[in-house]
Short mmCIF file of N, CA, C and O in Angstrom, two decimals:
data_model
loop_
_atom_site.label_atom_id
_atom_site.label_comp_id
_atom_site.label_asym_id
_atom_site.label_seq_id
_atom_site.Cartn_x
_atom_site.Cartn_y
_atom_site.Cartn_z
N UNK A 23 0.82 -1.19 0.00
CA UNK A 23 0.00 0.00 0.00
C UNK A 23 0.87 1.26 0.00
O UNK A 23 0.59 2.20 -0.73
N UNK A 24 1.91 1.27 0.81
CA UNK A 24 2.73 2.47 0.93
C UNK A 24 3.56 2.73 -0.33
O UNK A 24 3.81 3.88 -0.67
N UNK A 25 3.94 1.65 -1.02
CA UNK A 25 4.63 1.85 -2.30
C UNK A 25 3.67 2.46 -3.33
O UNK A 25 4.06 3.32 -4.11
N UNK A 26 2.41 2.01 -3.30
CA UNK A 26 1.40 2.60 -4.19
C UNK A 26 1.22 4.08 -3.86
O UNK A 26 1.14 4.93 -4.77
N UNK A 27 1.15 4.39 -2.57
CA UNK A 27 1.01 5.79 -2.17
C UNK A 27 2.20 6.61 -2.66
O UNK A 27 2.02 7.74 -3.14
N UNK A 28 3.39 6.06 -2.58
CA UNK A 28 4.58 6.78 -3.05
C UNK A 28 4.43 7.12 -4.54
O UNK A 28 4.74 8.24 -4.97
N UNK A 29 3.95 6.16 -5.31
CA UNK A 29 3.71 6.42 -6.74
C UNK A 29 2.69 7.52 -6.96
O UNK A 29 2.87 8.40 -7.81
N UNK A 30 1.61 7.49 -6.20
CA UNK A 30 0.57 8.51 -6.30
C UNK A 30 1.13 9.86 -5.92
O UNK A 30 0.93 10.86 -6.62
N UNK A 31 1.87 9.92 -4.82
CA UNK A 31 2.44 11.18 -4.36
C UNK A 31 3.47 11.73 -5.34
O UNK A 31 3.74 12.93 -5.36
N UNK A 32 4.05 10.86 -6.15
CA UNK A 32 5.07 11.27 -7.12
C UNK A 32 4.48 11.86 -8.40
O UNK A 32 5.21 12.44 -9.21
N UNK A 33 3.18 11.71 -8.59
CA UNK A 33 2.56 12.26 -9.79
C UNK A 33 2.66 13.79 -9.76
O UNK A 33 2.48 14.41 -8.71
N UNK A 34 2.98 14.40 -10.92
CA UNK A 34 3.21 15.84 -10.93
C UNK A 34 2.00 16.68 -10.49
O UNK A 34 2.18 17.79 -9.99
N UNK A 35 0.81 16.15 -10.65
CA UNK A 35 -0.38 16.92 -10.28
C UNK A 35 -0.96 16.50 -8.93
O UNK A 35 -2.09 16.86 -8.60
N UNK A 36 -0.19 15.77 -8.12
CA UNK A 36 -0.70 15.35 -6.80
C UNK A 36 -0.91 16.58 -5.93
O UNK A 36 -0.01 17.39 -5.72
N UNK A 37 -2.12 16.72 -5.41
CA UNK A 37 -2.46 17.83 -4.51
C UNK A 37 -3.11 17.33 -3.23
O UNK A 37 -3.76 18.09 -2.52
N UNK A 38 -2.97 16.04 -2.97
CA UNK A 38 -3.56 15.47 -1.77
C UNK A 38 -4.83 14.70 -2.09
O UNK A 38 -5.26 14.61 -3.24
N UNK A 39 -5.41 14.18 -1.06
CA UNK A 39 -6.65 13.42 -1.19
C UNK A 39 -7.82 14.38 -1.39
O UNK A 39 -8.03 15.30 -0.59
N UNK A 40 -8.58 14.16 -2.44
CA UNK A 40 -9.71 15.04 -2.74
C UNK A 40 -10.73 15.04 -1.60
O UNK A 40 -11.35 16.07 -1.31
N UNK A 41 -10.91 13.90 -0.93
CA UNK A 41 -11.88 13.82 0.15
C UNK A 41 -11.41 14.62 1.37
O UNK A 41 -12.20 15.31 2.00
N UNK A 42 -10.12 14.53 1.67
CA UNK A 42 -9.58 15.31 2.79
C UNK A 42 -9.67 16.80 2.45
O UNK A 42 -10.10 17.61 3.28
N UNK A 43 -9.27 17.16 1.24
CA UNK A 43 -9.28 18.56 0.84
C UNK A 43 -10.69 19.14 0.85
O UNK A 43 -10.93 20.24 1.36
N UNK A 44 -11.64 18.39 0.31
CA UNK A 44 -13.02 18.86 0.25
C UNK A 44 -13.62 18.97 1.64
O UNK A 44 -14.31 19.94 1.96
N UNK A 45 -13.32 17.99 2.49
CA UNK A 45 -13.82 18.05 3.86
C UNK A 45 -13.25 19.28 4.56
O UNK A 45 -13.98 19.99 5.27
N UNK A 46 -11.99 19.56 4.35
CA UNK A 46 -11.37 20.73 4.97
C UNK A 46 -11.99 22.03 4.52
O UNK A 46 -12.12 22.98 5.29
N UNK A 47 -12.39 22.08 3.27
CA UNK A 47 -12.99 23.30 2.72
C UNK A 47 -14.48 23.43 3.04
O UNK A 47 -14.96 24.51 3.33
N UNK A 48 -15.21 22.31 2.97
CA UNK A 48 -16.66 22.39 3.01
C UNK A 48 -17.33 21.55 4.10
O UNK A 48 -18.53 21.67 4.32
N UNK A 49 -16.56 20.70 4.77
CA UNK A 49 -17.16 19.77 5.73
C UNK A 49 -17.94 20.42 6.85
O UNK A 49 -18.96 19.88 7.29
N UNK A 50 -17.48 21.57 7.29
CA UNK A 50 -18.15 22.24 8.41
C UNK A 50 -19.46 22.91 7.99
O UNK A 50 -20.32 23.15 8.84
N UNK A 51 -19.62 23.19 6.71
CA UNK A 51 -20.82 23.90 6.26
C UNK A 51 -21.74 23.05 5.38
O UNK A 51 -22.83 23.50 5.03
N UNK A 52 -21.29 21.85 5.02
CA UNK A 52 -22.11 20.98 4.17
C UNK A 52 -22.14 19.58 4.75
O UNK A 52 -21.14 18.86 4.70
N UNK A 53 -23.29 19.20 5.25
CA UNK A 53 -23.41 17.85 5.81
C UNK A 53 -23.26 16.79 4.72
O UNK A 53 -22.78 15.69 5.00
N UNK A 54 -23.63 17.13 3.49
CA UNK A 54 -23.49 16.18 2.38
C UNK A 54 -22.02 15.92 2.08
O UNK A 54 -21.60 14.78 1.88
N UNK A 55 -21.22 16.97 2.05
CA UNK A 55 -19.78 16.82 1.82
C UNK A 55 -19.16 16.02 2.95
O UNK A 55 -18.37 15.10 2.72
N UNK A 56 -19.51 16.35 4.17
CA UNK A 56 -18.97 15.64 5.33
C UNK A 56 -19.33 14.16 5.26
O UNK A 56 -18.48 13.30 5.50
N UNK A 57 -20.57 13.86 4.91
CA UNK A 57 -21.01 12.46 4.83
C UNK A 57 -20.25 11.69 3.76
O UNK A 57 -19.87 10.53 3.97
N UNK A 58 -20.04 12.31 2.59
CA UNK A 58 -19.30 11.64 1.52
C UNK A 58 -17.86 11.37 1.93
O UNK A 58 -17.32 10.28 1.68
N UNK A 59 -17.22 12.34 2.55
CA UNK A 59 -15.84 12.15 3.00
C UNK A 59 -15.77 11.06 4.06
O UNK A 59 -14.88 10.19 4.02
N UNK A 60 -16.69 11.07 4.99
CA UNK A 60 -16.72 10.05 6.03
C UNK A 60 -16.96 8.66 5.44
O UNK A 60 -16.33 7.68 5.86
N UNK A 61 -17.84 8.58 4.47
CA UNK A 61 -18.12 7.30 3.81
C UNK A 61 -16.86 6.77 3.12
O UNK A 61 -16.52 5.59 3.23
N UNK A 62 -16.18 7.64 2.39
CA UNK A 62 -14.96 7.23 1.68
C UNK A 62 -13.89 6.76 2.66
O UNK A 62 -13.25 5.72 2.45
N UNK A 63 -13.68 7.51 3.72
CA UNK A 63 -12.65 7.15 4.70
C UNK A 63 -13.01 5.86 5.44
O UNK A 63 -12.13 5.06 5.74
N UNK A 64 -14.29 5.64 5.69
CA UNK A 64 -14.71 4.38 6.31
C UNK A 64 -14.44 3.22 5.36
O UNK A 64 -13.97 2.16 5.79
N UNK A 65 -14.71 3.41 4.07
CA UNK A 65 -14.44 2.35 3.09
C UNK A 65 -12.95 2.02 3.04
O UNK A 65 -12.56 0.85 2.94
N UNK A 66 -12.10 3.04 3.11
CA UNK A 66 -10.65 2.83 3.13
C UNK A 66 -10.25 2.05 4.38
O UNK A 66 -9.50 1.08 4.31
N UNK A 67 -10.78 2.45 5.53
CA UNK A 67 -10.48 1.75 6.78
C UNK A 67 -10.96 0.30 6.71
O UNK A 67 -10.25 -0.61 7.14
N UNK A 68 -12.15 0.09 6.17
CA UNK A 68 -12.69 -1.27 6.05
C UNK A 68 -11.81 -2.13 5.15
O UNK A 68 -11.59 -3.32 5.42
N UNK A 69 -11.28 -1.55 4.07
CA UNK A 69 -10.37 -2.26 3.18
C UNK A 69 -9.12 -2.69 3.96
O UNK A 69 -8.69 -3.85 3.88
N UNK A 70 -8.55 -1.76 4.71
CA UNK A 70 -7.37 -2.10 5.51
C UNK A 70 -7.70 -3.15 6.56
O UNK A 70 -6.90 -4.04 6.83
N UNK A 71 -8.87 -3.06 7.15
CA UNK A 71 -9.29 -4.05 8.16
C UNK A 71 -9.34 -5.45 7.55
O UNK A 71 -8.95 -6.42 8.21
N UNK A 72 -9.80 -5.55 6.31
CA UNK A 72 -9.83 -6.86 5.65
C UNK A 72 -8.41 -7.38 5.42
O UNK A 72 -8.15 -8.57 5.61
N UNK A 73 -7.51 -6.50 5.01
CA UNK A 73 -6.12 -6.92 4.80
C UNK A 73 -5.48 -7.37 6.12
O UNK A 73 -4.78 -8.39 6.18
N UNK A 74 -5.73 -6.61 7.17
CA UNK A 74 -5.17 -6.93 8.49
C UNK A 74 -5.73 -8.27 8.97
O UNK A 74 -4.99 -9.12 9.47
N UNK A 75 -7.02 -8.48 8.83
CA UNK A 75 -7.64 -9.74 9.25
C UNK A 75 -7.08 -10.91 8.46
O UNK A 75 -6.78 -11.97 9.03
N UNK A 76 -6.91 -10.74 7.14
CA UNK A 76 -6.35 -11.80 6.30
C UNK A 76 -4.92 -12.15 6.70
O UNK A 76 -4.49 -13.28 6.53
N UNK A 77 -4.22 -11.16 7.25
CA UNK A 77 -2.84 -11.38 7.70
C UNK A 77 -2.79 -11.93 9.12
O UNK A 77 -1.70 -12.19 9.64
N UNK A 78 -3.95 -12.08 9.75
CA UNK A 78 -4.00 -12.61 11.10
C UNK A 78 -3.47 -11.66 12.16
O UNK A 78 -3.00 -12.08 13.21
N UNK A 79 -3.58 -10.37 11.89
CA UNK A 79 -3.07 -9.36 12.82
C UNK A 79 -4.22 -8.81 13.67
O UNK A 79 -5.39 -8.95 13.32
N UNK A 80 -3.90 -8.13 14.78
CA UNK A 80 -4.95 -7.56 15.64
C UNK A 80 -5.77 -6.49 14.90
O UNK A 80 -5.23 -5.73 14.10
N UNK A 81 -7.05 -6.44 15.20
CA UNK A 81 -7.96 -5.49 14.55
C UNK A 81 -7.48 -4.05 14.67
O UNK A 81 -7.62 -3.26 13.73
N UNK A 82 -6.90 -3.68 15.80
CA UNK A 82 -6.46 -2.30 16.02
C UNK A 82 -5.41 -1.85 15.02
O UNK A 82 -5.27 -0.65 14.77
N UNK A 83 -4.71 -2.78 14.42
CA UNK A 83 -3.67 -2.43 13.46
C UNK A 83 -4.25 -1.70 12.24
O UNK A 83 -3.60 -0.82 11.67
N UNK A 84 -5.47 -2.02 11.88
CA UNK A 84 -6.10 -1.36 10.72
C UNK A 84 -6.19 0.15 10.93
O UNK A 84 -5.86 0.93 10.04
N UNK A 85 -6.63 0.56 12.10
CA UNK A 85 -6.74 1.99 12.40
C UNK A 85 -5.37 2.66 12.42
O UNK A 85 -5.22 3.79 11.96
N UNK A 86 -4.39 1.96 12.93
CA UNK A 86 -3.03 2.51 12.98
C UNK A 86 -2.46 2.70 11.57
O UNK A 86 -1.87 3.74 11.26
N UNK A 87 -2.66 1.71 10.71
CA UNK A 87 -2.18 1.82 9.33
C UNK A 87 -2.94 2.90 8.57
O UNK A 87 -2.35 3.65 7.78
N UNK A 88 -4.25 3.01 8.83
CA UNK A 88 -5.04 4.05 8.18
C UNK A 88 -4.53 5.43 8.58
O UNK A 88 -4.40 6.32 7.74
N UNK A 89 -4.24 5.59 9.85
CA UNK A 89 -3.73 6.88 10.33
C UNK A 89 -2.40 7.22 9.68
O UNK A 89 -2.17 8.37 9.26
N UNK A 90 -1.53 6.24 9.54
CA UNK A 90 -0.25 6.48 8.85
C UNK A 90 -0.47 6.88 7.40
O UNK A 90 0.17 7.82 6.89
N UNK A 91 -1.35 6.19 6.72
CA UNK A 91 -1.61 6.49 5.30
C UNK A 91 -2.24 7.87 5.14
O UNK A 91 -1.83 8.66 4.28
N UNK A 92 -3.24 8.17 5.97
CA UNK A 92 -3.91 9.47 5.88
C UNK A 92 -2.94 10.61 6.19
O UNK A 92 -2.93 11.63 5.51
N UNK A 93 -2.13 10.42 7.21
CA UNK A 93 -1.14 11.44 7.55
C UNK A 93 -0.13 11.63 6.43
O UNK A 93 0.28 12.76 6.14
N UNK A 94 0.25 10.54 5.79
CA UNK A 94 1.19 10.64 4.67
C UNK A 94 0.56 11.40 3.51
O UNK A 94 1.24 12.19 2.85
N UNK A 95 -0.73 11.18 3.26
CA UNK A 95 -1.41 11.90 2.17
C UNK A 95 -1.35 13.40 2.39
O UNK A 95 -1.03 14.16 1.46
N UNK A 96 -1.67 13.82 3.58
CA UNK A 96 -1.68 15.26 3.90
C UNK A 96 -0.26 15.82 3.86
O UNK A 96 -0.01 16.87 3.26
N UNK A 97 0.67 15.12 4.49
CA UNK A 97 2.04 15.62 4.56
C UNK A 97 2.68 15.70 3.19
O UNK A 97 3.39 16.67 2.88
N UNK A 98 2.42 14.72 2.34
CA UNK A 98 2.98 14.74 0.98
C UNK A 98 2.43 15.93 0.19
O UNK A 98 3.16 16.58 -0.56
N UNK A 99 1.14 16.20 0.34
CA UNK A 99 0.54 17.33 -0.37
C UNK A 99 1.15 18.64 0.08
O UNK A 99 1.46 19.51 -0.74
N UNK A 100 1.35 18.79 1.37
CA UNK A 100 1.87 20.05 1.90
C UNK A 100 3.35 20.21 1.59
O UNK A 100 3.80 21.29 1.21
N UNK A 101 4.10 19.12 1.73
CA UNK A 101 5.56 19.21 1.55
C UNK A 101 5.99 19.16 0.09
O UNK A 101 7.09 19.58 -0.24
N UNK A 102 5.12 18.62 -0.77
CA UNK A 102 5.47 18.52 -2.19
C UNK A 102 6.47 17.42 -2.49
O UNK A 102 7.12 17.44 -3.54
N UNK A 103 6.58 16.45 -1.61
CA UNK A 103 7.50 15.34 -1.81
C UNK A 103 6.79 14.02 -1.51
O UNK A 103 5.91 13.99 -0.63
N UNK A 104 7.15 12.94 -2.20
CA UNK A 104 6.54 11.65 -1.92
C UNK A 104 7.14 10.94 -0.70
O UNK A 104 6.67 9.88 -0.30
N UNK A 105 8.15 11.52 -0.09
CA UNK A 105 8.86 10.88 1.02
C UNK A 105 7.96 10.46 2.18
O UNK A 105 8.23 9.44 2.83
N UNK A 106 6.87 11.17 2.51
CA UNK A 106 6.02 10.71 3.60
C UNK A 106 5.50 9.28 3.42
O UNK A 106 5.25 8.59 4.41
N UNK A 107 5.37 8.82 2.19
CA UNK A 107 4.94 7.43 1.97
C UNK A 107 5.99 6.47 2.49
O UNK A 107 5.66 5.44 3.10
N UNK A 108 7.25 6.77 2.27
CA UNK A 108 8.35 5.92 2.77
C UNK A 108 8.42 5.98 4.29
O UNK A 108 8.63 4.96 4.95
N UNK A 109 8.25 7.16 4.84
CA UNK A 109 8.28 7.30 6.30
C UNK A 109 7.12 6.53 6.94
O UNK A 109 7.31 5.86 7.96
N UNK A 110 5.95 6.63 6.34
CA UNK A 110 4.79 5.89 6.86
C UNK A 110 5.00 4.39 6.72
O UNK A 110 4.64 3.62 7.61
N UNK A 111 5.60 3.97 5.60
CA UNK A 111 5.90 2.54 5.41
C UNK A 111 6.85 2.05 6.50
O UNK A 111 6.66 0.97 7.07
N UNK A 112 7.88 2.84 6.81
CA UNK A 112 8.83 2.44 7.84
C UNK A 112 8.15 2.34 9.21
O UNK A 112 8.41 1.41 9.98
N UNK A 113 7.27 3.28 9.51
CA UNK A 113 6.52 3.23 10.77
C UNK A 113 5.59 2.02 10.78
O UNK A 113 5.45 1.34 11.81
N UNK A 114 4.95 1.74 9.65
CA UNK A 114 4.06 0.57 9.56
C UNK A 114 4.85 -0.71 9.76
O UNK A 114 4.37 -1.65 10.41
N UNK A 115 6.04 -0.76 9.22
CA UNK A 115 6.89 -1.94 9.39
C UNK A 115 7.16 -2.19 10.88
O UNK A 115 7.12 -3.33 11.35
N UNK A 116 7.43 -1.13 11.63
CA UNK A 116 7.65 -1.27 13.07
C UNK A 116 6.40 -1.81 13.77
O UNK A 116 6.48 -2.67 14.65
N UNK A 117 5.24 -1.31 13.37
CA UNK A 117 3.99 -1.81 13.93
C UNK A 117 3.79 -3.29 13.60
O UNK A 117 3.37 -4.08 14.44
N UNK A 118 4.09 -3.64 12.36
CA UNK A 118 3.93 -5.02 11.92
C UNK A 118 4.89 -5.94 12.67
O UNK A 118 4.53 -7.07 13.01
N UNK A 119 6.10 -5.48 12.95
CA UNK A 119 7.06 -6.28 13.70
C UNK A 119 6.58 -6.51 15.13
O UNK A 119 6.89 -7.54 15.73
N UNK A 120 5.84 -5.56 15.64
CA UNK A 120 5.28 -5.72 16.99
C UNK A 120 4.17 -6.77 17.01
O UNK A 120 3.84 -7.30 18.07
N UNK A 121 3.61 -7.07 15.84
CA UNK A 121 2.55 -8.07 15.70
C UNK A 121 2.93 -9.01 14.56
O UNK A 121 2.44 -8.84 13.44
N UNK A 122 3.83 -9.98 14.78
CA UNK A 122 4.34 -10.85 13.70
C UNK A 122 3.23 -11.52 12.91
O UNK A 122 2.16 -11.80 13.40
N UNK A 123 3.53 -11.77 11.65
CA UNK A 123 2.60 -12.42 10.72
C UNK A 123 3.14 -12.27 9.32
O UNK A 123 4.32 -12.45 9.09
N UNK A 124 2.29 -11.86 8.38
CA UNK A 124 2.69 -11.74 7.00
C UNK A 124 3.22 -10.35 6.69
O UNK A 124 3.34 -9.51 7.57
N UNK A 125 3.51 -10.08 5.42
CA UNK A 125 4.09 -8.83 4.99
C UNK A 125 3.11 -7.66 5.09
O UNK A 125 1.92 -7.83 5.33
N UNK A 126 3.65 -6.46 4.83
CA UNK A 126 2.84 -5.24 4.83
C UNK A 126 1.75 -5.31 3.77
O UNK A 126 1.98 -5.85 2.69
N UNK A 127 0.60 -4.70 4.05
CA UNK A 127 -0.45 -4.63 3.01
C UNK A 127 -0.04 -3.65 1.94
O UNK A 127 0.80 -2.82 2.11
#
């Protein structure tokens, strides 16, 4: 997942996650925008939860990996570099080592 994020962050027109950006701009004044962003982020978390479960890891790891990915999305957009994906991957690796099993999602 983090290698994919690195590729996305490396695209010349990367400006961050559209859902995060839209929520930041309109979430407080539009319940529809807030609901769409929340739905998308829940779907992302659910996807990670399925990967974590398939790897036989603790359920809480899904939220931790989601937080790393989401933080990397924002940081990459602000910093203009794809490096946050690598940093998040390294942090995820430490979390995964704390809960042995299969490779990173």
